[in-house]
Tab-separated table of C-alpha atoms in Angstrom:
chain	number	residue	atom	x	y	z
A	1	UNK	CA	36.904	9.680	19.951
A	2	UNK	CA	38.175	11.279	16.750
A	3	UNK	CA	41.737	10.498	15.621
A	4	UNK	CA	42.068	14.136	14.539
A	5	UNK	CA	41.518	16.459	17.509
A	6	UNK	CA	42.556	19.606	15.624
A	7	UNK	CA	39.697	21.474	13.945
A	8	UNK	CA	40.197	23.910	11.056
A	9	UNK	CA	39.184	26.853	13.214
A	10	UNK	CA	40.025	30.370	12.098
A	11	UNK	CA	41.845	33.056	13.973
A	12	UNK	CA	41.405	36.819	13.966
A	13	UNK	CA	42.899	37.237	10.501
A	14	UNK	CA	40.550	34.603	9.058
A	15	UNK	CA	43.367	32.190	8.087
A	16	UNK	CA	43.384	28.527	9.095
A	17	UNK	CA	45.603	27.371	11.950
A	18	UNK	CA	49.046	26.128	10.933
A	19	UNK	CA	49.005	22.311	11.096
A	20	UNK	CA	52.807	22.360	11.617
A	21	UNK	CA	52.503	24.121	14.981
A	22	UNK	CA	54.214	22.302	17.811
A	23	UNK	CA	51.860	19.952	19.708
A	24	UNK	CA	52.269	21.661	23.067
A	25	UNK	CA	50.973	24.988	21.634
A	26	UNK	CA	48.366	23.525	19.240
A	27	UNK	CA	46.212	22.026	21.968
A	28	UNK	CA	45.875	22.252	25.757
A	29	UNK	CA	48.298	20.110	27.700
A	30	UNK	CA	46.462	19.945	31.028
A	31	UNK	CA	43.211	18.276	31.971
A	32	UNK	CA	41.538	21.357	33.482
A	33	UNK	CA	42.042	23.352	30.279
A	34	UNK	CA	40.883	20.392	28.198
A	35	UNK	CA	37.725	20.275	30.308
A	36	UNK	CA	36.998	23.909	29.448
A	37	UNK	CA	38.315	24.060	25.868
A	38	UNK	CA	38.192	20.601	24.297
A	39	UNK	CA	39.588	20.584	20.721
A	40	UNK	CA	36.684	18.917	18.909
A	41	UNK	CA	36.469	17.676	15.348
A	42	UNK	CA	32.791	17.278	14.403
A	43	UNK	CA	32.107	15.996	10.923
A	44	UNK	CA	30.063	18.437	8.797
A	45	UNK	CA	26.972	17.566	6.801
A	46	UNK	CA	24.408	16.707	9.467
A	47	UNK	CA	20.918	17.802	8.418
A	48	UNK	CA	17.443	17.225	9.838
A	49	UNK	CA	14.014	18.835	9.885
A	50	UNK	CA	14.579	20.173	13.412
A	51	UNK	CA	16.009	23.689	13.701
A	52	UNK	CA	19.219	23.750	15.752
A	53	UNK	CA	18.941	25.102	19.285
A	54	UNK	CA	21.619	27.719	19.916
A	55	UNK	CA	22.016	28.328	23.651
A	56	UNK	CA	24.336	31.025	24.819
A	57	UNK	CA	24.677	34.255	26.723
A	58	UNK	CA	28.194	35.192	25.626
A	59	UNK	CA	28.628	35.771	21.907
A	60	UNK	CA	32.241	35.229	20.834
A	61	UNK	CA	33.775	37.713	18.383
A	62	UNK	CA	36.691	36.988	16.086
A	63	UNK	CA	38.529	40.154	17.075
A	64	UNK	CA	38.152	43.441	18.958
A	65	UNK	CA	37.209	45.404	15.865
A	66	UNK	CA	34.219	43.130	15.356
A	67	UNK	CA	33.235	43.389	19.027
A	68	UNK	CA	33.372	47.175	18.906
A	69	UNK	CA	31.382	47.302	15.696
A	70	UNK	CA	28.528	45.457	17.426
A	71	UNK	CA	27.661	48.278	19.802
A	72	UNK	CA	24.324	48.461	21.572
A	73	UNK	CA	22.852	50.542	18.722
A	74	UNK	CA	24.111	48.254	15.992
A	75	UNK	CA	21.567	46.634	13.704
A	76	UNK	CA	23.634	43.462	13.500
A	77	UNK	CA	22.161	40.435	15.225
A	78	UNK	CA	24.782	38.659	17.234
A	79	UNK	CA	25.916	40.793	20.134
A	80	UNK	CA	24.616	39.105	23.276
A	81	UNK	CA	22.448	36.047	23.740
A	82	UNK	CA	19.783	38.028	25.596
A	83	UNK	CA	18.932	39.961	22.437
A	84	UNK	CA	18.996	37.285	19.734
A	85	UNK	CA	20.361	33.890	18.753
A	86	UNK	CA	19.985	31.978	15.486
A	87	UNK	CA	17.190	29.980	17.152
A	88	UNK	CA	15.206	33.028	18.258
A	89	UNK	CA	15.785	34.664	14.872
A	90	UNK	CA	14.375	31.590	13.118
A	91	UNK	CA	11.244	31.870	15.258
A	92	UNK	CA	10.970	35.629	14.616
A	93	UNK	CA	11.119	35.176	10.863
A	94	UNK	CA	8.645	32.278	10.893
A	95	UNK	CA	6.109	34.262	12.929
A	96	UNK	CA	6.481	37.349	10.741
A	97	UNK	CA	5.807	35.289	7.623
A	98	UNK	CA	2.667	33.757	9.135
A	99	UNK	CA	1.164	37.105	10.133
A	100	UNK	CA	2.407	39.214	7.241
A	101	UNK	CA	4.771	41.332	9.343
A	102	UNK	CA	8.349	42.427	8.653
A	103	UNK	CA	9.709	42.382	12.199
A	104	UNK	CA	9.162	40.281	15.341
A	105	UNK	CA	10.358	40.827	18.897
A	106	UNK	CA	10.116	37.950	21.364
A	107	UNK	CA	9.166	38.454	25.015
A	108	UNK	CA	8.934	36.118	28.040
A	109	UNK	CA	5.102	36.177	28.016
A	110	UNK	CA	2.100	37.690	26.302
A	111	UNK	CA	1.804	40.232	29.111
A	112	UNK	CA	5.455	41.211	28.648
A	113	UNK	CA	4.632	41.850	24.979
A	114	UNK	CA	1.783	44.144	26.033
A	115	UNK	CA	4.116	45.892	28.480
A	116	UNK	CA	6.709	46.464	25.746
A	117	UNK	CA	4.120	48.208	23.588
A	118	UNK	CA	3.301	50.582	26.438
A	119	UNK	CA	6.873	51.357	27.472
A	120	UNK	CA	8.065	51.566	23.869
A	121	UNK	CA	5.419	53.990	22.614
A	122	UNK	CA	4.183	56.293	25.407
A	123	UNK	CA	5.630	58.500	28.121
A	124	UNK	CA	4.411	60.711	30.956
A	125	UNK	CA	1.783	63.137	29.739
A	126	UNK	CA	0.584	60.906	26.909
A	127	UNK	CA	-2.931	59.544	26.543
A	128	UNK	CA	-3.930	55.953	25.698
A	129	UNK	CA	-7.329	54.599	24.610
A	130	UNK	CA	-8.138	51.053	25.705
A	131	UNK	CA	-11.249	49.001	24.837
A	132	UNK	CA	-13.444	48.167	27.804
A	133	UNK	CA	-13.345	44.454	26.879
A	134	UNK	CA	-9.557	44.298	27.126
A	135	UNK	CA	-7.677	41.319	28.611
A	136	UNK	CA	-7.648	41.777	32.390
A	137	UNK	CA	-3.863	42.030	32.864
A	138	UNK	CA	-3.723	44.651	30.104
A	139	UNK	CA	-6.237	46.733	32.082
A	140	UNK	CA	-4.173	46.229	35.245
A	141	UNK	CA	-1.042	47.360	33.406
A	142	UNK	CA	-2.807	50.435	32.071
A	143	UNK	CA	-4.056	51.334	35.549
A	144	UNK	CA	-0.518	50.973	36.914
A	145	UNK	CA	0.819	53.351	34.256
A	146	UNK	CA	-1.949	55.829	35.001
A	147	UNK	CA	-1.358	55.672	38.744
A	148	UNK	CA	2.455	55.729	38.866
A	149	UNK	CA	3.791	56.971	35.518
A	150	UNK	CA	1.688	60.004	34.609
A	151	UNK	CA	-0.035	58.466	31.607
A	152	UNK	CA	-3.733	59.086	31.013
A	153	UNK	CA	-5.767	55.951	30.247
A	154	UNK	CA	-9.351	56.109	29.005
A	155	UNK	CA	-11.652	53.221	28.121
A	156	UNK	CA	-13.996	53.045	25.174
A	157	UNK	CA	-16.896	50.843	24.115
A	158	UNK	CA	-15.346	48.092	21.947
A	159	UNK	CA	-18.164	48.546	19.403
A	160	UNK	CA	-17.522	52.281	19.005
A	161	UNK	CA	-16.127	52.043	15.467
A	162	UNK	CA	-15.692	55.414	13.752
A	163	UNK	CA	-17.024	57.127	16.871
A	164	UNK	CA	-13.581	56.794	18.410
A	165	UNK	CA	-12.541	59.899	16.461
A	166	UNK	CA	-14.390	62.031	19.025
A	167	UNK	CA	-12.265	60.536	21.828
A	168	UNK	CA	-8.862	61.283	20.315
A	169	UNK	CA	-7.088	64.123	22.112
A	170	UNK	CA	-3.977	66.029	20.949
A	171	UNK	CA	-1.886	63.967	23.394
A	172	UNK	CA	-3.390	60.575	22.416
A	173	UNK	CA	-0.461	58.420	21.283
A	174	UNK	CA	-1.796	54.858	21.296
A	175	UNK	CA	-5.114	53.106	20.676
A	176	UNK	CA	-5.418	49.491	21.755
A	177	UNK	CA	-7.799	47.017	20.161
A	178	UNK	CA	-8.713	43.466	21.159
A	179	UNK	CA	-10.814	41.722	18.570
A	180	UNK	CA	-12.536	39.533	19.531
A	181	UNK	CA	-12.433	40.393	23.217
A	182	UNK	CA	-10.889	37.445	25.033
A	183	UNK	CA	-13.870	37.061	27.408
A	184	UNK	CA	-16.918	38.802	25.936
A	185	UNK	CA	-15.909	38.183	22.313
A	186	UNK	CA	-16.962	41.474	20.672
A	187	UNK	CA	-15.482	41.876	17.182
A	188	UNK	CA	-14.438	45.479	16.606
A	189	UNK	CA	-14.701	47.561	13.457
A	190	UNK	CA	-10.925	47.784	13.220
A	191	UNK	CA	-11.045	49.458	9.818
A	192	UNK	CA	-12.968	52.426	11.196
A	193	UNK	CA	-10.778	52.704	14.304
A	194	UNK	CA	-7.568	52.578	12.261
A	195	UNK	CA	-8.857	55.206	9.817
A	196	UNK	CA	-9.640	57.590	12.687
A	197	UNK	CA	-6.241	56.954	14.276
A	198	UNK	CA	-4.281	57.482	11.069
A	199	UNK	CA	-6.084	60.744	10.405
A	200	UNK	CA	-4.653	62.037	13.705
A	201	UNK	CA	-1.245	60.316	13.578
A	202	UNK	CA	-2.013	57.916	16.455
A	203	UNK	CA	-0.421	54.476	16.699
A	204	UNK	CA	-2.701	51.433	16.829
A	205	UNK	CA	-2.000	48.091	18.493
A	206	UNK	CA	-4.095	44.937	18.565
A	207	UNK	CA	-4.016	41.850	20.739
A	208	UNK	CA	-4.410	39.349	17.892
A	209	UNK	CA	-3.940	36.190	19.955
A	210	UNK	CA	-7.428	34.795	19.254
A	211	UNK	CA	-6.657	34.406	15.549
A	212	UNK	CA	-2.981	33.441	16.100
A	213	UNK	CA	-2.177	35.780	13.206
A	214	UNK	CA	-3.691	33.223	10.826
A	215	UNK	CA	-7.362	34.222	10.585
A	216	UNK	CA	-6.898	38.000	10.905
A	217	UNK	CA	-4.138	39.919	9.079
A	218	UNK	CA	-3.593	43.164	11.029
A	219	UNK	CA	-1.044	44.742	8.709
A	220	UNK	CA	-3.389	44.400	5.751
A	221	UNK	CA	-5.747	46.609	7.788
A	222	UNK	CA	-3.128	49.263	8.490
A	223	UNK	CA	-2.658	48.353	12.170
A	224	UNK	CA	0.801	49.336	13.423
A	225	UNK	CA	1.496	46.695	16.081
A	226	UNK	CA	0.250	43.156	16.655
A	227	UNK	CA	0.691	41.345	19.959
A	228	UNK	CA	0.642	37.576	20.209
A	229	UNK	CA	0.628	35.390	23.320
A	230	UNK	CA	2.706	32.559	21.859
A	231	UNK	CA	1.861	30.733	25.075
A	232	UNK	CA	-1.380	29.759	23.359
A	233	UNK	CA	-1.858	28.443	19.820
A	234	UNK	CA	1.699	28.867	18.575
A	235	UNK	CA	2.974	26.708	21.429
A	236	UNK	CA	-0.024	24.410	21.384
A	237	UNK	CA	1.238	22.344	24.303
A	238	UNK	CA	0.204	24.392	27.361
A	239	UNK	CA	3.843	24.239	28.449
A	240	UNK	CA	5.554	27.406	27.159
A	241	UNK	CA	5.332	31.048	28.235
A	242	UNK	CA	6.234	33.505	25.479
A	243	UNK	CA	4.940	36.580	23.697
A	244	UNK	CA	5.670	38.461	20.500
A	245	UNK	CA	5.353	42.003	19.199
A	246	UNK	CA	5.127	42.202	15.413
A	247	UNK	CA	5.399	45.273	13.188
A	248	UNK	CA	5.679	46.168	9.519
A	249	UNK	CA	7.536	49.466	10.034
A	250	UNK	CA	11.321	49.366	10.551
A	251	UNK	CA	11.520	52.613	12.519
A	252	UNK	CA	8.805	51.446	14.907
A	253	UNK	CA	10.542	48.093	15.296
A	254	UNK	CA	13.822	49.850	16.169
A	255	UNK	CA	12.021	51.938	18.793
A	256	UNK	CA	10.463	48.858	20.377
A	257	UNK	CA	13.666	46.845	20.116
A	258	UNK	CA	15.572	49.546	22.002
A	259	UNK	CA	12.955	49.512	24.775
A	260	UNK	CA	13.143	45.729	25.001
A	261	UNK	CA	16.935	45.841	25.328
A	262	UNK	CA	16.783	48.482	28.073
A	263	UNK	CA	14.188	46.415	29.959
A	264	UNK	CA	16.416	43.321	29.740
A	265	UNK	CA	13.779	41.044	28.230
A	266	UNK	CA	14.872	37.828	26.550
A	267	UNK	CA	13.605	34.313	25.849
A	268	UNK	CA	14.980	30.808	26.258
A	269	UNK	CA	16.392	29.041	23.208
A	270	UNK	CA	14.724	25.852	24.393
A	271	UNK	CA	11.340	27.582	24.548
A	272	UNK	CA	11.941	28.993	21.063
A	273	UNK	CA	12.622	25.484	19.854
A	274	UNK	CA	9.364	24.207	21.360
A	275	UNK	CA	7.350	26.908	19.585
A	276	UNK	CA	9.232	26.337	16.319
A	277	UNK	CA	8.447	22.640	16.585
A	278	UNK	CA	4.722	23.412	16.861
A	279	UNK	CA	4.374	26.007	14.096
A	280	UNK	CA	4.185	23.574	11.136
A	281	UNK	CA	0.986	22.103	12.585
A	282	UNK	CA	-0.543	25.486	13.535
A	283	UNK	CA	-2.939	25.817	10.551
A	284	UNK	CA	-4.104	22.212	10.911
A	285	UNK	CA	-4.679	22.552	14.655
A	286	UNK	CA	-6.506	25.863	14.244
A	287	UNK	CA	-8.807	24.355	11.634
A	288	UNK	CA	-9.617	21.470	13.999
A	289	UNK	CA	-10.344	23.857	16.879
A	290	UNK	CA	-12.521	25.967	14.571
A	291	UNK	CA	-14.657	23.030	13.408
A	292	UNK	CA	-15.071	21.628	16.903
A	293	UNK	CA	-15.875	24.967	18.563
A	294	UNK	CA	-18.529	25.808	15.982
A	295	UNK	CA	-20.160	22.413	16.454
A	296	UNK	CA	-20.255	22.776	20.242
A	297	UNK	CA	-21.392	26.421	20.020
A	298	UNK	CA	-24.257	25.548	17.667
A	299	UNK	CA	-25.363	22.772	20.036
A	300	UNK	CA	-25.263	25.163	22.999
A	301	UNK	CA	-27.331	27.711	21.084
A	302	UNK	CA	-30.248	25.242	21.196
A	303	UNK	CA	-30.081	24.672	24.949
A	304	UNK	CA	-32.762	26.285	27.174
A	305	UNK	CA	-30.156	27.008	29.854
A	306	UNK	CA	-28.245	29.296	27.477
A	307	UNK	CA	-29.468	32.854	26.878
A	308	UNK	CA	-26.829	33.705	24.254
A	309	UNK	CA	-23.781	32.167	22.578
A	310	UNK	CA	-20.911	34.602	22.030
A	311	UNK	CA	-19.026	33.003	19.156
A	312	UNK	CA	-17.869	35.438	16.444
A	313	UNK	CA	-19.010	33.068	13.688
A	314	UNK	CA	-22.582	33.008	15.061
A	315	UNK	CA	-25.087	35.853	14.557
A	316	UNK	CA	-25.662	36.521	18.290
A	317	UNK	CA	-22.091	37.729	18.787
A	318	UNK	CA	-21.616	41.527	18.757
A	319	UNK	CA	-19.635	42.439	15.654
A	320	UNK	CA	-20.473	39.254	13.774
A	321	UNK	CA	-20.654	41.257	10.524
A	322	UNK	CA	-17.106	42.545	11.097
A	323	UNK	CA	-15.919	38.985	11.690
A	324	UNK	CA	-17.425	37.959	8.360
A	325	UNK	CA	-15.729	40.901	6.646
A	326	UNK	CA	-12.282	40.652	8.240
A	327	UNK	CA	-11.614	37.067	9.354
A	328	UNK	CA	-10.917	33.935	7.338
A	329	UNK	CA	-11.778	31.542	10.164
A	330	UNK	CA	-12.562	31.212	13.850
A	331	UNK	CA	-10.756	30.075	16.952
A	332	UNK	CA	-11.581	27.503	19.614
A	333	UNK	CA	-12.410	30.139	22.251
A	334	UNK	CA	-15.922	31.481	22.812
A	335	UNK	CA	-18.364	32.222	25.625
A	336	UNK	CA	-21.934	31.490	26.643
A	337	UNK	CA	-24.329	33.635	28.646
A	338	UNK	CA	-26.470	31.478	30.882
A	339	UNK	CA	-30.053	32.401	31.703
A	340	UNK	CA	-30.461	34.999	34.438
A	341	UNK	CA	-32.439	32.541	36.580
A	342	UNK	CA	-29.181	30.758	37.512
A	343	UNK	CA	-27.234	32.124	40.451
A	344	UNK	CA	-23.467	32.488	40.482
A	345	UNK	CA	-23.298	29.490	42.817
A	346	UNK	CA	-25.263	27.380	40.345
A	347	UNK	CA	-23.025	28.434	37.482
A	348	UNK	CA	-19.941	27.579	39.527
A	349	UNK	CA	-21.445	24.176	40.300
A	350	UNK	CA	-22.068	23.620	36.580
A	351	UNK	CA	-18.431	24.369	35.731
A	352	UNK	CA	-17.132	22.147	38.516
A	353	UNK	CA	-19.392	19.293	37.357
A	354	UNK	CA	-17.670	19.175	33.966
A	355	UNK	CA	-15.339	16.224	33.662
A	356	UNK	CA	-13.624	16.814	30.333
A	357	UNK	CA	-13.246	20.590	30.693
A	358	UNK	CA	-10.391	21.545	32.993
A	359	UNK	CA	-10.590	24.709	35.088
A	360	UNK	CA	-7.669	27.011	34.371
A	361	UNK	CA	-6.380	30.154	32.702
A	362	UNK	CA	-4.954	30.422	29.241
A	363	UNK	CA	-5.918	28.262	26.259
A	364	UNK	CA	-4.502	27.102	22.923
A	365	UNK	CA	-3.521	23.574	23.927
A	366	UNK	CA	-5.127	20.210	23.310
A	367	UNK	CA	-7.279	20.167	26.479
A	368	UNK	CA	-10.652	21.871	26.734
A	369	UNK	CA	-11.181	24.487	29.451
A	370	UNK	CA	-14.051	26.279	31.201
A	371	UNK	CA	-13.933	29.400	33.409
A	372	UNK	CA	-16.892	31.421	34.786
A	373	UNK	CA	-16.740	35.237	34.807
A	374	UNK	CA	-18.856	37.843	36.577
A	375	UNK	CA	-18.434	40.395	33.808
A	376	UNK	CA	-20.092	43.324	35.591
A	377	UNK	CA	-17.122	43.523	37.974
A	378	UNK	CA	-14.722	43.524	35.000
A	379	UNK	CA	-16.422	46.333	33.072
A	380	UNK	CA	-16.594	49.371	35.379
A	381	UNK	CA	-17.347	51.653	32.437
A	382	UNK	CA	-20.862	50.204	32.247
A	383	UNK	CA	-20.663	48.782	28.720
A	384	UNK	CA	-21.957	45.373	29.857
A	385	UNK	CA	-24.418	43.878	29.177
A	386	UNK	CA	-25.296	45.517	25.857
A	387	UNK	CA	-28.655	47.257	25.710
A	388	UNK	CA	-31.567	45.059	24.740
A	389	UNK	CA	-30.131	41.732	25.847
A	390	UNK	CA	-32.848	39.639	27.433
A	391	UNK	CA	-32.336	37.245	30.363
A	392	UNK	CA	-28.548	37.679	30.354
A	393	UNK	CA	-26.984	36.053	33.390
A	394	UNK	CA	-23.514	34.797	34.183
A	395	UNK	CA	-20.850	34.196	31.537
A	396	UNK	CA	-18.814	31.026	31.097
A	397	UNK	CA	-15.864	31.071	28.717
A	398	UNK	CA	-15.228	27.774	26.954
A	399	UNK	CA	-12.135	26.675	25.116
A	400	UNK	CA	-12.681	23.689	22.835
A	401	UNK	CA	-9.592	21.529	22.589
A	402	UNK	CA	-8.910	18.518	20.403
A	403	UNK	CA	-11.159	15.982	22.126
A	404	UNK	CA	-14.024	14.358	20.222
A	405	UNK	CA	-16.928	16.814	20.200
A	406	UNK	CA	-19.408	14.018	20.966
A	407	UNK	CA	-17.715	13.502	24.318
A	408	UNK	CA	-17.562	17.245	25.034
A	409	UNK	CA	-21.252	17.732	24.248
A	410	UNK	CA	-22.195	14.770	26.421
A	411	UNK	CA	-20.163	16.285	29.265
A	412	UNK	CA	-21.864	19.676	28.887
A	413	UNK	CA	-25.300	18.066	28.733
A	414	UNK	CA	-24.714	16.019	31.889
A	415	UNK	CA	-23.443	19.046	33.846
A	416	UNK	CA	-26.363	21.192	32.739
A	417	UNK	CA	-28.971	18.569	33.541
A	418	UNK	CA	-27.571	17.877	37.009
A	419	UNK	CA	-26.521	21.395	38.085
A	420	UNK	CA	-28.862	23.702	36.146
A	421	UNK	CA	-32.073	21.732	36.396
A	422	UNK	CA	-35.298	23.676	36.695
């Protein structure tokens, strides 16, 4: 225990406490008060590579004038722990720098980030355009808004490009993009979509989780809002749920920030710390996932069981030319279309025969994953499969983790030869 229990804390007027104060008023005299307000004397000067984790709901002000100055419309940071702490602010700034944004808002999940974009930008009577390849929970959210909140939602072919101009109505306020699509992997012509939107004053938002904000720079393309599921690559450990909404425009950020405050969304300081801890290795991990996924995808492209490989870096993927134009790398997530001769039961058996690929949602961690999808039931607008595709059967989405690709390929070969024989 320190021999000097009195710290040089400041009072409301900013002056140091008087060291000549009588002992019974300078520190608590009773154990219960000491338990709540211990007079600590922590030596300064501690430094490490780890960012400090600031946990707290109550933010303490030096005086009432300061408290009143930090009203709910104040632009100052420290008002209440739900809205921001030094730990969450460190994460916000780090993410913005990676993706080329100016502002970041943190949410409890990727879906919460999507929800914030909706509730922060549209109201009853407005119209929203959503790509038909959109992440399933985004579609569910849009349908909920259309059913219960008086918002019109229309779906468009993700490869529409400049043709989206014909779909924009006077009340269209938001156009979503997802590029690549998180299941069917189409890469959109975002430049053409953004140009059409800007010509009519319509906001654009993109789910940019596949690239983690590293391989695709949305704000360089004029996109207004980027959504990230930090649950995935930014976390990298399959153990954190968090999302982010990033913007380059201060007025738009203020609008979204106000909506987030009214909805009561916040994030844990401990979760922020876990993501911060993973960010320094993000480019290295992404590069490893990219190399491994391309190797596995190229091997699969030679297999007779596979009708098509949907990897944006390979020519068979719709929008491959846009990927080459707009992206600086690829992710570990892609899909394969198995030959139409295999039934859904056979495809399920193939997935369950894999030993190194776990079965589960999400991705972005070290472990490889496999999930089968019956895409026709997910695309009611009839944009699947694309015209001219031969022998297209069931889809399996693969996430390539950090295992040795020789083991992963051997696992895929064994499952194909035992479950998809003939």
